[in-house]
Amino acid sequence: MRLRTALCSVVSTLSALALVSACGSGSTTAGSSSGAPLVGVDYPRSDTDFWNSYIKYTPQYAKELGLDLKTTNSQNDVAKLTANAQTFISQGVKGLAMAPQDTAAIAPTLAQLEAKKIPVVTVDTRPDTGKVFMVVRADNRAYGEKACQYLGTKLGGKGKVVMLQGGLDSINGRDRTEAFSDCMKKNYPDIKVFGEATNWDGAVAAQKLQTRLTQHPDIKGVYMQSSFALSGTLQVLKQKDLLVGPKDKKHVFVVSNDGIPEELKSIAEGKIDATVSQPADLYAKYALYYLKAAIDGKTFKPGKTDHDSTIIQVRDGLLEDQLSAPLVTADGGTYGGVPSVKSDDNSLWGNNLG
């Protein structure tokens, strides 16, 4: 089934990105038309470039879709997210977008919102249980598989790599970890993988990477499950005299996930080698699109969409729109059967923040 979006009539030239506060709760955007549907968006955190980009895109798309917007920031705390949801309910929102970082603990809040007939769209993460109108997310297992194929190819199927995991209380951390590990076992059994739990904490990731490199100075690859680990990883490699170009024998191949501008710049400079571009712009766009569709009484079915994605049925009553997230490299080559785009490609959101 083709998804007919209401966005087709929107002018192609987007207005400048609007900045909103990522702190506190109940902030609003200006310029919404009178009588527009009121929706809430809870930002999960504001301590990463990826989520700060999402925060910038959200009011832009709310304005284009004719939605009145209220926002909160749960700061990676499910208790705050629960409290923020109560605030939204009291404000009379007609729909709510959120990105719960603890995908199990959010179930009671989802049940309460369902009872009040407030549709929910989750962004980037998928709840372990409970109902939402739509999940807007890229295929996170594909993130791990693409990272595996890139590193496996670059290492010639042999050697040691460190996987800096995200939070395993998140479906994203679990998906990326399981897919990377499964792919390595199946396709590159002679590569030893050291999995390091970091709970999306850059300082923890840096410390654990430093320890592993001390124990195993022959490590030749690093998979960072998010750009949260970028700064610390580069610092550790520099301290170890390993931050050298890809043609140097000492080079450690680094793959990240997110596609933030700093990653793209680092690829061009030869400091890291690849990333998977997680679409911060499209997360904001389609989270709000589906909220408006829910308010308007629209329904969707599994199948291809008209925006280069696929809606899948995750479980009974739960649909997920899996947005495109390409592998990004310096040369735009194909690795282990996975095509990539060049880091300077204008189609990447990280090259279009302005």
CSV table of C-alpha atoms in Angstrom, one decimal, residues 196-354:
chain,number,residue,atom,x,y,z
A,196,GLU,CA,31.4,-3.2,26.3
A,197,ALA,CA,28.2,-2.0,28.0
A,198,THR,CA,28.2,1.8,28.3
A,199,ASN,CA,24.5,2.9,28.8
A,200,TRP,CA,25.0,5.6,26.1
A,201,ASP,CA,27.6,7.3,28.4
A,202,GLY,CA,30.6,8.7,26.5
A,203,ALA,CA,32.9,8.8,29.5
A,204,VAL,CA,32.2,5.2,30.3
A,205,ALA,CA,32.8,4.2,26.7
A,206,ALA,CA,36.2,6.0,26.6
A,207,GLN,CA,37.3,4.4,29.8
A,208,LYS,CA,36.4,0.9,28.6
A,209,LEU,CA,38.0,1.5,25.2
A,210,GLN,CA,41.2,2.6,26.9
A,211,THR,CA,41.2,-0.5,29.1
A,212,ARG,CA,40.7,-2.8,26.1
A,213,LEU,CA,43.4,-1.2,24.0
A,214,THR,CA,45.8,-1.5,26.9
A,215,GLN,CA,45.0,-5.2,27.3
A,216,HIS,CA,44.9,-5.8,23.5
A,217,PRO,CA,47.0,-3.3,21.6
A,218,ASP,CA,46.4,-5.2,18.4
A,219,ILE,CA,42.7,-4.2,18.3
A,220,LYS,CA,42.0,-2.9,14.8
A,221,GLY,CA,38.3,-2.0,14.9
A,222,VAL,CA,35.8,0.0,17.0
A,223,TYR,CA,32.0,-0.1,16.6
A,224,MET,CA,30.3,2.8,18.4
A,225,GLN,CA,26.6,2.3,18.6
A,226,SER,CA,26.0,6.1,18.6
A,227,SER,CA,27.9,9.3,18.3
A,228,PHE,CA,27.8,9.6,22.1
A,229,ALA,CA,31.2,7.9,22.0
A,230,LEU,CA,32.8,9.9,19.2
A,231,SER,CA,34.8,12.5,21.2
A,232,GLY,CA,36.0,10.0,23.8
A,233,THR,CA,37.0,7.5,21.2
A,234,LEU,CA,39.1,10.0,19.2
A,235,GLN,CA,40.7,11.2,22.4
A,236,VAL,CA,41.7,7.7,23.4
A,237,LEU,CA,43.1,6.8,20.0
A,238,LYS,CA,45.1,10.1,20.0
A,239,GLN,CA,46.5,9.2,23.4
A,240,LYS,CA,47.5,5.8,22.2
A,241,ASP,CA,49.1,7.3,19.1
A,242,LEU,CA,46.6,5.5,16.9
A,243,LEU,CA,44.7,8.5,15.5
A,244,VAL,CA,46.3,8.1,12.1
A,245,GLY,CA,45.1,8.0,8.5
A,246,PRO,CA,43.5,4.9,7.0
A,247,LYS,CA,46.6,4.1,4.9
A,248,ASP,CA,48.8,3.9,8.0
A,249,LYS,CA,49.3,0.4,9.4
A,250,LYS,CA,48.5,1.6,12.9
A,251,HIS,CA,45.0,2.9,11.8
A,252,VAL,CA,42.1,1.6,13.9
A,253,PHE,CA,38.9,1.4,11.8
A,254,VAL,CA,36.0,3.1,13.5
A,255,VAL,CA,32.3,2.9,12.6
A,256,SER,CA,29.6,5.0,14.3
A,257,ASN,CA,25.8,5.3,14.1
A,258,ASP,CA,24.0,8.7,13.8
A,259,GLY,CA,25.3,10.7,10.9
A,260,ILE,CA,25.9,14.0,12.8
A,261,PRO,CA,28.0,16.7,11.1
A,262,GLU,CA,31.0,15.9,13.3
A,263,GLU,CA,31.0,12.3,12.2
A,264,LEU,CA,30.8,13.3,8.5
A,265,LYS,CA,33.7,15.7,9.0
A,266,SER,CA,35.7,13.1,10.8
A,267,ILE,CA,35.2,10.6,7.9
A,268,ALA,CA,36.4,13.2,5.4
A,269,GLU,CA,39.5,13.9,7.6
A,270,GLY,CA,40.2,10.1,7.9
A,271,LYS,CA,39.8,10.1,11.7
A,272,ILE,CA,36.9,7.6,11.6
A,273,ASP,CA,35.8,5.5,8.6
A,274,ALA,CA,32.1,5.1,8.4
A,275,THR,CA,28.8,5.8,10.1
A,276,VAL,CA,25.1,4.9,9.6
A,277,SER,CA,23.1,8.1,9.0
A,278,GLN,CA,20.1,7.9,11.4
A,279,PRO,CA,17.6,10.4,10.0
A,280,ALA,CA,17.1,13.1,12.7
A,281,ASP,CA,15.1,15.3,10.3
A,282,LEU,CA,12.8,12.5,9.2
A,283,TYR,CA,12.2,11.4,12.7
A,284,ALA,CA,10.8,14.8,13.5
A,285,LYS,CA,8.9,15.1,10.2
A,286,TYR,CA,7.1,11.7,10.4
A,287,ALA,CA,6.5,11.7,14.1
A,288,LEU,CA,4.4,14.8,13.6
A,289,TYR,CA,2.9,13.6,10.3
A,290,TYR,CA,1.6,10.4,12.0
A,291,LEU,CA,0.3,12.4,15.0
A,292,LYS,CA,-1.7,14.5,12.6
A,293,ALA,CA,-2.9,11.5,10.7
A,294,ALA,CA,-4.0,9.9,14.0
A,295,ILE,CA,-5.9,13.0,15.0
A,296,ASP,CA,-7.5,13.0,11.5
A,297,GLY,CA,-8.7,9.4,11.9
A,298,LYS,CA,-6.4,7.9,9.3
A,299,THR,CA,-5.1,4.3,9.4
A,300,PHE,CA,-2.2,2.5,7.8
A,301,LYS,CA,-1.2,-1.0,6.8
A,302,PRO,CA,2.2,-2.7,6.3
A,303,GLY,CA,3.9,-2.1,3.0
A,304,LYS,CA,6.1,0.3,1.1
A,305,THR,CA,5.6,4.0,1.5
A,306,ASP,CA,6.2,6.9,-0.8
A,307,HIS,CA,9.1,8.2,1.2
A,308,ASP,CA,11.6,5.4,0.7
A,309,SER,CA,10.6,3.4,3.8
A,310,THR,CA,8.6,0.3,4.7
A,311,ILE,CA,5.9,0.0,7.3
A,312,ILE,CA,6.1,-3.4,9.1
A,313,GLN,CA,3.9,-5.0,11.6
A,314,VAL,CA,6.1,-5.6,14.7
A,315,ARG,CA,3.4,-7.5,16.6
A,316,ASP,CA,-0.4,-7.5,16.7
A,317,GLY,CA,-1.6,-3.9,16.6
A,318,LEU,CA,1.8,-2.3,16.4
A,319,LEU,CA,3.2,-0.8,13.2
A,320,GLU,CA,6.6,0.6,12.6
A,321,ASP,CA,7.7,2.9,9.7
A,322,GLN,CA,11.3,1.9,9.1
A,323,LEU,CA,13.0,4.9,7.6
A,324,SER,CA,16.1,4.7,5.3
A,325,ALA,CA,19.5,4.9,7.1
A,326,PRO,CA,22.4,4.6,4.7
A,327,LEU,CA,26.0,3.5,5.4
A,328,VAL,CA,28.3,6.5,4.9
A,329,THR,CA,31.9,6.2,3.9
A,330,ALA,CA,34.7,8.4,2.4
A,331,ASP,CA,34.5,6.6,-1.0
A,332,GLY,CA,30.9,5.6,-1.3
A,333,GLY,CA,32.0,2.0,-1.9
A,334,THR,CA,30.2,-1.3,-1.3
A,335,TYR,CA,31.3,-3.4,1.7
A,336,GLY,CA,30.2,-6.9,2.3
A,337,GLY,CA,27.3,-6.3,-0.2
A,338,VAL,CA,26.3,-3.1,1.6
A,339,PRO,CA,26.3,0.0,-0.6
A,340,SER,CA,27.3,3.3,1.0
A,341,VAL,CA,27.1,7.0,0.2
A,342,LYS,CA,30.0,9.5,0.3
A,343,SER,CA,30.3,11.6,3.5
A,344,ASP,CA,29.9,14.8,1.5
A,345,ASP,CA,26.6,13.7,-0.2
A,346,ASN,CA,24.0,16.5,0.0
A,347,SER,CA,21.2,14.0,0.7
A,348,LEU,CA,22.6,13.5,4.2
A,349,TRP,CA,20.8,15.6,6.9
A,350,GLY,CA,24.1,16.1,8.6
A,351,ASN,CA,25.3,18.1,5.6
A,352,ASN,CA,22.2,20.4,5.6
A,353,LEU,CA,22.0,21.9,9.0
A,354,GLY,CA,23.2,25.3,7.8
